[in-house]
PDB file of C-alpha atoms in Angstrom:
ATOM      1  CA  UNK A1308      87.143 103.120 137.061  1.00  0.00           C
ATOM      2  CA  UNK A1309      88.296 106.647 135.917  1.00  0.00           C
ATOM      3  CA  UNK A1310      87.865 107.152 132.065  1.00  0.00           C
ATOM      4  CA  UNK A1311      91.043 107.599 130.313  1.00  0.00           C
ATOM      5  CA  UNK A1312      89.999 107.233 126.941  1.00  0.00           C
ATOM      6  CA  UNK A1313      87.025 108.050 124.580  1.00  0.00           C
ATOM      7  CA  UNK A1314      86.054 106.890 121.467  1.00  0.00           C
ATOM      8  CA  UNK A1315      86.653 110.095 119.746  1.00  0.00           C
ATOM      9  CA  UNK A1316      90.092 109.761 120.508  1.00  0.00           C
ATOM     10  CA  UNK A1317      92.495 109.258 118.168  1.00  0.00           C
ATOM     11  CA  UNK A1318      94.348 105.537 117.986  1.00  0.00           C
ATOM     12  CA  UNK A1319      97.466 107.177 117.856  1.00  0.00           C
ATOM     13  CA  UNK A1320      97.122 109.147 119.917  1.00  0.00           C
ATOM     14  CA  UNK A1321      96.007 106.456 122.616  1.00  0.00           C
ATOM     15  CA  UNK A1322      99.101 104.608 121.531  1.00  0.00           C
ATOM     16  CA  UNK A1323     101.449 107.629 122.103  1.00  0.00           C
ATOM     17  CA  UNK A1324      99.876 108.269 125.781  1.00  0.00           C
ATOM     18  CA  UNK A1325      99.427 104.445 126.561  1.00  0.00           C
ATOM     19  CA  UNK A1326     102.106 102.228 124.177  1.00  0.00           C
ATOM     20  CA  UNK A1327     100.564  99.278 125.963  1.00  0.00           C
ATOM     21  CA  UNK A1328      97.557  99.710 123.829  1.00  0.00           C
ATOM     22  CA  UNK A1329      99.504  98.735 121.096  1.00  0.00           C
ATOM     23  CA  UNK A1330      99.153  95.269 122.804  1.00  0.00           C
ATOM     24  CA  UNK A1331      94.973  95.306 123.030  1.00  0.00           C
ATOM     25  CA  UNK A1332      94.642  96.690 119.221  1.00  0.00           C
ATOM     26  CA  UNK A1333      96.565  93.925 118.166  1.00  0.00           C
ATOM     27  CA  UNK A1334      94.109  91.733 120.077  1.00  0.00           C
ATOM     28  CA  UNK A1335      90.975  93.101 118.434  1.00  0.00           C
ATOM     29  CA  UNK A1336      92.802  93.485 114.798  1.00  0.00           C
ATOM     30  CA  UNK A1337      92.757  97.389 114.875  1.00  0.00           C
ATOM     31  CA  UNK A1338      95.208  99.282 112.829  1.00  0.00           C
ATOM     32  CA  UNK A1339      96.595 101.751 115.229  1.00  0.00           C
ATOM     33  CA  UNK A1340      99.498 102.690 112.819  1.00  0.00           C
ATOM     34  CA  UNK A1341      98.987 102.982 109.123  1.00  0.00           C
ATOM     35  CA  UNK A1342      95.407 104.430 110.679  1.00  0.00           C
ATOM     36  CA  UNK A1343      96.009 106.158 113.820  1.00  0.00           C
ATOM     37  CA  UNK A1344      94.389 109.199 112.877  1.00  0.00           C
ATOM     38  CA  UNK A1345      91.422 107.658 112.815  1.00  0.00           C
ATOM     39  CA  UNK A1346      89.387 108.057 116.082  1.00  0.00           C
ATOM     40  CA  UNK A1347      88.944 104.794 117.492  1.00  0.00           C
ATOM     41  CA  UNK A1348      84.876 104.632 117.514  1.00  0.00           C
ATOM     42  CA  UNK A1349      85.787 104.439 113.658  1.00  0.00           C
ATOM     43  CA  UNK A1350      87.551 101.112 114.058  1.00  0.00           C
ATOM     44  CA  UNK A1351      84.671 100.053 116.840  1.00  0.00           C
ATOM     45  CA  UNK A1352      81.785 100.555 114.267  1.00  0.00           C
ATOM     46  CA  UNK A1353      84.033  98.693 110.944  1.00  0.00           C
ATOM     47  CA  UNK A1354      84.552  96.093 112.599  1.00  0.00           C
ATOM     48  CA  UNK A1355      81.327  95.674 114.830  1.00  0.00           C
ATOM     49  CA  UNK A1356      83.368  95.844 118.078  1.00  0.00           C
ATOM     50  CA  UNK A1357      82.151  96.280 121.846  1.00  0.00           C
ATOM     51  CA  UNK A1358      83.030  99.681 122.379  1.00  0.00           C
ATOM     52  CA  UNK A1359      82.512  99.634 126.032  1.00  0.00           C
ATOM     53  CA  UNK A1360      84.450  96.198 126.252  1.00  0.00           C
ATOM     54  CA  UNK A1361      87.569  97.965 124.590  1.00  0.00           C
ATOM     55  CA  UNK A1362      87.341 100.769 126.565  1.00  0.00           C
ATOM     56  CA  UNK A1363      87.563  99.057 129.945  1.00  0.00           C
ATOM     57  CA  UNK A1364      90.518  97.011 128.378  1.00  0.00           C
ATOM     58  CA  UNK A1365      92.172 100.392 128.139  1.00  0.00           C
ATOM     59  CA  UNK A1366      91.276 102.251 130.995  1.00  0.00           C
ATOM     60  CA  UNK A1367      92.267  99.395 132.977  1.00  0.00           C
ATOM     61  CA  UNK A1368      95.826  98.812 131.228  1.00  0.00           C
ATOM     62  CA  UNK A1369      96.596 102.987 131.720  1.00  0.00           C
ATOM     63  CA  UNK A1370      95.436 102.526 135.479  1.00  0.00           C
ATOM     64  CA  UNK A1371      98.132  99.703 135.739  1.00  0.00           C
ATOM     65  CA  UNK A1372     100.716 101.206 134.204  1.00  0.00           C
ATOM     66  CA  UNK A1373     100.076 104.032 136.488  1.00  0.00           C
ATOM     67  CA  UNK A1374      99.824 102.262 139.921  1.00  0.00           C
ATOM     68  CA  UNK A1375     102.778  99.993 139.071  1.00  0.00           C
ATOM     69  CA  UNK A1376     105.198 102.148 137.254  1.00  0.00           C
ATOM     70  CA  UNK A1377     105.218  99.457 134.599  1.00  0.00           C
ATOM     71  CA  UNK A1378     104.756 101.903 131.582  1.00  0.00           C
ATOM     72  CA  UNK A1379     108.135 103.427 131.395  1.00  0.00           C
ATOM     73  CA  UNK A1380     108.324 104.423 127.349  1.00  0.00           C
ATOM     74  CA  UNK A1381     109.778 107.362 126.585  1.00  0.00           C
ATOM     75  CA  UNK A1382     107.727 110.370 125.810  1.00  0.00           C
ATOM     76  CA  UNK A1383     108.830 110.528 122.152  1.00  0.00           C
ATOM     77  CA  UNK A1384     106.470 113.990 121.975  1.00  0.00           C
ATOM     78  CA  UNK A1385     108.282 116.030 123.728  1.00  0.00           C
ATOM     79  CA  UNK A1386     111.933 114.795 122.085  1.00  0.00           C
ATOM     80  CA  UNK A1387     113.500 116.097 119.377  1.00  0.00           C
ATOM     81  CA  UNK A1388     113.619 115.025 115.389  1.00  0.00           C
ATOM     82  CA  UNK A1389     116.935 113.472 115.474  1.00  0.00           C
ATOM     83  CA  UNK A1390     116.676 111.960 119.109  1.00  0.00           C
ATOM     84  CA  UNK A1391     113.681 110.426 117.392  1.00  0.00           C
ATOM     85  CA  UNK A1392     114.850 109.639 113.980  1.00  0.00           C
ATOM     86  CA  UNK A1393     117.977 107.825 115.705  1.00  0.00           C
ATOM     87  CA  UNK A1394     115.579 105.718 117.957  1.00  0.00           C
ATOM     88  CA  UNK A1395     114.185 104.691 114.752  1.00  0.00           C
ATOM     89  CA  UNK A1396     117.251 103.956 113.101  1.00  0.00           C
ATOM     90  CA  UNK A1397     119.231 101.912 115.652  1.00  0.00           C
ATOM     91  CA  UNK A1398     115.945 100.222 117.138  1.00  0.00           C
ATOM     92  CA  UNK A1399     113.805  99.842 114.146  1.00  0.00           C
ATOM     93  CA  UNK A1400     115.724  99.661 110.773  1.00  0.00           C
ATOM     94  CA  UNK A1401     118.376  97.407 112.644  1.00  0.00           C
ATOM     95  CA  UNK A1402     115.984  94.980 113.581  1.00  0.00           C
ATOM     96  CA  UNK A1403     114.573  94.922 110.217  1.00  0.00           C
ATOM     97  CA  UNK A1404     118.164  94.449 108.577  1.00  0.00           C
ATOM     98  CA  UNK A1405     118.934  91.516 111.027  1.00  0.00           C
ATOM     99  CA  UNK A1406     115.786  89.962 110.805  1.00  0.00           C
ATOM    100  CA  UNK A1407     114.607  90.170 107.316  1.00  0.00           C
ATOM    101  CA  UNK A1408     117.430  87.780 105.913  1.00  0.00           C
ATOM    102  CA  UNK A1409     117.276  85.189 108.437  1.00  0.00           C
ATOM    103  CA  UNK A1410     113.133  85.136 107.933  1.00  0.00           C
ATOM    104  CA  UNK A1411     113.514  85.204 104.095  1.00  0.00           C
ATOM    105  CA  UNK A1412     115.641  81.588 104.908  1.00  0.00           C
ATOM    106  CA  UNK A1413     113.101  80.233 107.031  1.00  0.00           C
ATOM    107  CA  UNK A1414     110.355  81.291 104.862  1.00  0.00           C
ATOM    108  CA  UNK A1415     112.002  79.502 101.849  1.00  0.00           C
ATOM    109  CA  UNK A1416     112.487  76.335 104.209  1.00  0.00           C
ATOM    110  CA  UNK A1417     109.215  75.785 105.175  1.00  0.00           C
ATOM    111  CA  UNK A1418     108.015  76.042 102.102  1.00  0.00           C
ATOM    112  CA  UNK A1419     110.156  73.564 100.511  1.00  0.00           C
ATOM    113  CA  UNK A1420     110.009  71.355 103.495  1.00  0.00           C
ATOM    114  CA  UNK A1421     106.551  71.412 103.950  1.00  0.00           C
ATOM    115  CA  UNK A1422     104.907  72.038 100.517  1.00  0.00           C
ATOM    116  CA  UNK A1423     103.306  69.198  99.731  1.00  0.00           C
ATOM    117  CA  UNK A1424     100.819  69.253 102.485  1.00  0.00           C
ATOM    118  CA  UNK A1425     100.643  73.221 103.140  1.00  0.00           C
ATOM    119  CA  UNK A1426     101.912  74.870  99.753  1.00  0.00           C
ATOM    120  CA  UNK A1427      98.601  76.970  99.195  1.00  0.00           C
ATOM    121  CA  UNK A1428      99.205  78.723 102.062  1.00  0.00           C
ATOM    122  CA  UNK A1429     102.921  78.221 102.146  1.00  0.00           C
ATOM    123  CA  UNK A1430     103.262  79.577  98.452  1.00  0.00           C
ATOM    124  CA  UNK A1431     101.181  83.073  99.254  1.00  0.00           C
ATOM    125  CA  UNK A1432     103.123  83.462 102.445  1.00  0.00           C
ATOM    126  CA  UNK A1433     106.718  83.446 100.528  1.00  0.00           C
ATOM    127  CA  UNK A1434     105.332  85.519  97.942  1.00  0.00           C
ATOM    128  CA  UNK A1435     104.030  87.952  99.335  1.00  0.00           C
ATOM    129  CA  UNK A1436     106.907  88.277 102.400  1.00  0.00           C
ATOM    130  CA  UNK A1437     109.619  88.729 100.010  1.00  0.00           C
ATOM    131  CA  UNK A1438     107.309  91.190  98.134  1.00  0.00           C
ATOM    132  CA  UNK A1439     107.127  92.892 101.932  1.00  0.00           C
ATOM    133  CA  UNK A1440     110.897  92.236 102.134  1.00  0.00           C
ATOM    134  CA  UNK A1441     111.785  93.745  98.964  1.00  0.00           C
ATOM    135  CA  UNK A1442     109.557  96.915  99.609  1.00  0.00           C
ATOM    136  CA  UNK A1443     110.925  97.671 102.802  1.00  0.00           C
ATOM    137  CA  UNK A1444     114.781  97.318 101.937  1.00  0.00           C
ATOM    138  CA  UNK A1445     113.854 100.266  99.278  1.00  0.00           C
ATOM    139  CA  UNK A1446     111.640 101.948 102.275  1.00  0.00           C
ATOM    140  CA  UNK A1447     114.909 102.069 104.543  1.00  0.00           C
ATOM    141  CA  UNK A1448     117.676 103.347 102.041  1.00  0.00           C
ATOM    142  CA  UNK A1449     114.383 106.355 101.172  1.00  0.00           C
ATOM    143  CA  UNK A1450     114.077 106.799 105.140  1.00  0.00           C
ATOM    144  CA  UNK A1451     117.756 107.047 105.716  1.00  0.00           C
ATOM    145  CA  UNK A1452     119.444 108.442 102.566  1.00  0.00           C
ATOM    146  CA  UNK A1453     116.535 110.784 101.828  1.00  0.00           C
ATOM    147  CA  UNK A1454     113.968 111.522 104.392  1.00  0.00           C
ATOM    148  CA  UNK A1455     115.538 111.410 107.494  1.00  0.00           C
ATOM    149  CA  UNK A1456     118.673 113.514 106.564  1.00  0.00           C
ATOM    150  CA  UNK A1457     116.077 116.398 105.337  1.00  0.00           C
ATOM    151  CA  UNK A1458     114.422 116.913 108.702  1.00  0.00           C
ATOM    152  CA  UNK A1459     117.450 116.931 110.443  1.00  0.00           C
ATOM    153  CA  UNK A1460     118.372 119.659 108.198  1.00  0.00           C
ATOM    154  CA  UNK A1461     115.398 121.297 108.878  1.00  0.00           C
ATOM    155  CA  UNK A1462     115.880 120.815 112.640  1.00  0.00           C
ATOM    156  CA  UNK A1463     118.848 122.545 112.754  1.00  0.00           C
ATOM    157  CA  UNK A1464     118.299 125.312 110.006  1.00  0.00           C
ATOM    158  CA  UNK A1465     114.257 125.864 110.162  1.00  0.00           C
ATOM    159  CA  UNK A1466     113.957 127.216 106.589  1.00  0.00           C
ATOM    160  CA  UNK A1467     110.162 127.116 104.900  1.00  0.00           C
ATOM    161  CA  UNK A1468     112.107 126.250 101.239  1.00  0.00           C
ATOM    162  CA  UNK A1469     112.866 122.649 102.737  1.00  0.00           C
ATOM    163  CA  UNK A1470     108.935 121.632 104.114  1.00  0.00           C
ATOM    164  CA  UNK A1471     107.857 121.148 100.849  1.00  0.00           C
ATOM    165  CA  UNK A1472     110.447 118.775  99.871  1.00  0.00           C
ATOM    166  CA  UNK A1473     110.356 116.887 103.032  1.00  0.00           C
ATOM    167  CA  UNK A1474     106.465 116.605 102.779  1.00  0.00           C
ATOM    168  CA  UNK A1475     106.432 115.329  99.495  1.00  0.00           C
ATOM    169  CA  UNK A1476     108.843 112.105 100.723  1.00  0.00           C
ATOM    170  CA  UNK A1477     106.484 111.971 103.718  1.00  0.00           C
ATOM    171  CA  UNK A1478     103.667 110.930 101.091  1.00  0.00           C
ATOM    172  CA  UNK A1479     105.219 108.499  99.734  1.00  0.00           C
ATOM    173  CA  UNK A1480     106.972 107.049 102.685  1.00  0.00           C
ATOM    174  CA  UNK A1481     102.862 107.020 104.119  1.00  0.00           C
ATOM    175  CA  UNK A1482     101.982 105.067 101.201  1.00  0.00           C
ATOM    176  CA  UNK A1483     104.640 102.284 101.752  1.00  0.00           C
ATOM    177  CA  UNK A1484     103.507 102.488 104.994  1.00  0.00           C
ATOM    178  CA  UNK A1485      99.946 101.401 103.749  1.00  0.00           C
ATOM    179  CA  UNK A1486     101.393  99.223 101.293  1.00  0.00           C
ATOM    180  CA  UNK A1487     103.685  97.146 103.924  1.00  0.00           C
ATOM    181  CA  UNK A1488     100.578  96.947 106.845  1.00  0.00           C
ATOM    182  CA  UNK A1489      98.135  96.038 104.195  1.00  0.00           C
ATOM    183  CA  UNK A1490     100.575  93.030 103.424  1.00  0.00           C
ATOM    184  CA  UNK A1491     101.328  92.018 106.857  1.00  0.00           C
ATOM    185  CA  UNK A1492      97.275  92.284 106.905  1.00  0.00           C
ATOM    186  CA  UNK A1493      97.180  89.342 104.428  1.00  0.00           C
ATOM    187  CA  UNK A1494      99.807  87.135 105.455  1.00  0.00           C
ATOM    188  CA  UNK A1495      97.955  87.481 109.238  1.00  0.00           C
ATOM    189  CA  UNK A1496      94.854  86.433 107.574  1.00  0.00           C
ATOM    190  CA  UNK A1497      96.494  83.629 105.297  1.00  0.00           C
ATOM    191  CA  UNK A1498      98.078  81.995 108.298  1.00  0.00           C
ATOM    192  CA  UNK A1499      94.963  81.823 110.387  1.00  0.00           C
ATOM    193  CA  UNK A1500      96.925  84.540 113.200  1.00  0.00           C
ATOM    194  CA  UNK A1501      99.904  83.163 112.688  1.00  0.00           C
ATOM    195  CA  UNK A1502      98.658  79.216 114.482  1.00  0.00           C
ATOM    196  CA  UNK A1503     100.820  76.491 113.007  1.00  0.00           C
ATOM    197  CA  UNK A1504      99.163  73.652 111.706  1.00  0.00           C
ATOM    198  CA  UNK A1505      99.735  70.259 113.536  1.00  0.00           C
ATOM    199  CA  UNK A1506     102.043  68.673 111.813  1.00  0.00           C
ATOM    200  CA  UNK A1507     104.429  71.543 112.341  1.00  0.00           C
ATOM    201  CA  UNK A1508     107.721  71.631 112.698  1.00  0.00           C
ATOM    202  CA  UNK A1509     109.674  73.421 114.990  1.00  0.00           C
ATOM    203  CA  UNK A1510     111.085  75.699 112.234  1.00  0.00           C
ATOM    204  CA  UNK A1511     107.541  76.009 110.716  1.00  0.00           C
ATOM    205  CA  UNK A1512     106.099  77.405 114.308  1.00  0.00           C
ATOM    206  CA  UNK A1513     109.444  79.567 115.093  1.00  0.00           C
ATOM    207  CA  UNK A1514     108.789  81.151 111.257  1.00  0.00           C
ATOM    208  CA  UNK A1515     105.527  82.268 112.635  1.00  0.00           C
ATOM    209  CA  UNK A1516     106.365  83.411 115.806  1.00  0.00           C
ATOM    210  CA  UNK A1517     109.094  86.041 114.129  1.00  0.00           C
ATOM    211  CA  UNK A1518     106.254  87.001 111.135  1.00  0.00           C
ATOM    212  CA  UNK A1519     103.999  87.606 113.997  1.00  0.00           C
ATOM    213  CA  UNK A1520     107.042  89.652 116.060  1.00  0.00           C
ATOM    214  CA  UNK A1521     107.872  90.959 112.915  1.00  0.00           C
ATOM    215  CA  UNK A1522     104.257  92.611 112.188  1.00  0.00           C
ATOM    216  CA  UNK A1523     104.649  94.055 115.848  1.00  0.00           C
ATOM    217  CA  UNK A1524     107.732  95.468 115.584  1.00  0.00           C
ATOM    218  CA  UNK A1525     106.835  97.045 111.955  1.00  0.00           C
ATOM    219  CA  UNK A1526     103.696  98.530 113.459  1.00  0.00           C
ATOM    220  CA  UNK A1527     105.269  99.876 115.846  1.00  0.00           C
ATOM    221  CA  UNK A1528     107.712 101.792 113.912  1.00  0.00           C
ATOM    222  CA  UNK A1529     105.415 103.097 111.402  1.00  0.00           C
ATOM    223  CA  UNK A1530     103.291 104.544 114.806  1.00  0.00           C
ATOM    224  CA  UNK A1531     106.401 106.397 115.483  1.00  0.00           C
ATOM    225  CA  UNK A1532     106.252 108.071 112.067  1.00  0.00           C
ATOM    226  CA  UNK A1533     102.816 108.261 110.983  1.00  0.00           C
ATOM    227  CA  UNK A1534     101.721 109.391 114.208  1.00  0.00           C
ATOM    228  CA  UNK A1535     104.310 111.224 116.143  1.00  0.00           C
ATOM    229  CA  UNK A1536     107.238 112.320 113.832  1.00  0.00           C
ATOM    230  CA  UNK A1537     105.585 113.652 110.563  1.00  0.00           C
ATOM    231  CA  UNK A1538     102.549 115.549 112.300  1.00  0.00           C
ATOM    232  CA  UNK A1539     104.766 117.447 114.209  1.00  0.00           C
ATOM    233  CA  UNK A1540     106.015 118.177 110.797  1.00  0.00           C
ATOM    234  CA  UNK A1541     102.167 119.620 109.389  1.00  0.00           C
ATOM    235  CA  UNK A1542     101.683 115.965 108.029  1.00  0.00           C
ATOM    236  CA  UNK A1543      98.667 114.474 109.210  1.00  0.00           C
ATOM    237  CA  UNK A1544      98.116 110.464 107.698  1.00  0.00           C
TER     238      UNK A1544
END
């Protein structure tokens, strides 16, 4: 098999040539987003990982997605800030503003439903997503009122006296980006992977499901930023 990848390479980077990696990452519990300029022998030696084992999982996905067409992601590289910024937007921050209420409900639910028997976990899992919840409805307004407006400012009038402004936001904006995956860390851990206990409910297994699609969907848009948007700006994470 042809090698794709090497262990020097970046994880973003992988991500942003191959988004299906996104998928094996998430198998093996690496943090391609909030860490995606780390090269991924990093993650292989913290964690103790079979480097040649993760390496055939990608070099085999990347030779699929070639020979079938299946990988048809946009090239987000070569497009332009606000082409970018508006994927973001209308994919992204509206899934988080549709989602976030209805999981806040079902978060609540379960743990008034099913309390008695699962409250340790049950208690730390609505704390800490409504802390997540909380954060990221501040993280949005900052990202669309603020950040976003700047750079496409900056696209269309390239003046040096905004970068400084615009890469000050960028810090924080990184640091709620570390703050939110380091979150959906714990609440991955607390739940075991997100498996529902027996005695489960179907409203206790579908809150899961959407924390687990949640996390996905979140890493995924911080990738976008941390690793494609704000380099591209002279920010590396």
């Amino acid at each position: 098999m042809k090698t794709v990848f090497t262990a020097s390479d970046k994880l973003g980077d992988i991500v942003s040539k191959l988004p299906k990696a996104s998928e094996i990452f998430k198998r093996y519990n690496i943090d391609f987003c909030c860490g995606g300029q780390r090269p991924l022998a990093a993650a292989i030696q913290e964690q103790n990982l079979n480097e040649g084992e993760i390496l055939a999982a990608l070099g085999k996905a990347y030779q699929e997605a070639e020979s079938v067409k299946q990988d048809t992601a946009k090239d987000w590289q070569q497009s332009s800030y606000s082409e970018l910024i508006d994927h973001i937007v209308n994919t992204h921050h509206a899934y988080l503003n549709q989602e976030l209420p209805r999981l806040s409900e079902n978060v609540t639910k379960i743990l008034r439903v099913h309390g008695a028997h699962h409250g340790a976990v049950l208690s730390k899992v609505h704390k800490l997503f409504h802390s997540l919840k909380m954060d990221l409805e501040q993280h949005l307004i900052k990202e669309e009122e603020i950040l976003f407006p700047m750079i496409k400012e900056y696209e269309k009038n390239p003046a040096d006296s905004l970068l400084p402004k615009i890469r000050e936001t960028i810090l924080d904006i990184e640091n709620e980006h570390t703050a939110a995956g380091d979150i959906l860390k714990e609440i991955r851990s607390i739940t075991e992977q997100y498996v529902s206990p027996e005695d489960a409910c179907t409203t206790f297994r579908l809150t899961y499901q959407k924390l687990e699609e949640l996390e996905s969907d979140l890493f995924q848009h911080i990738h976008l930023e941390n690793n494609i948007l704000f380099p591209r700006l002279g920010m590396q994470v």
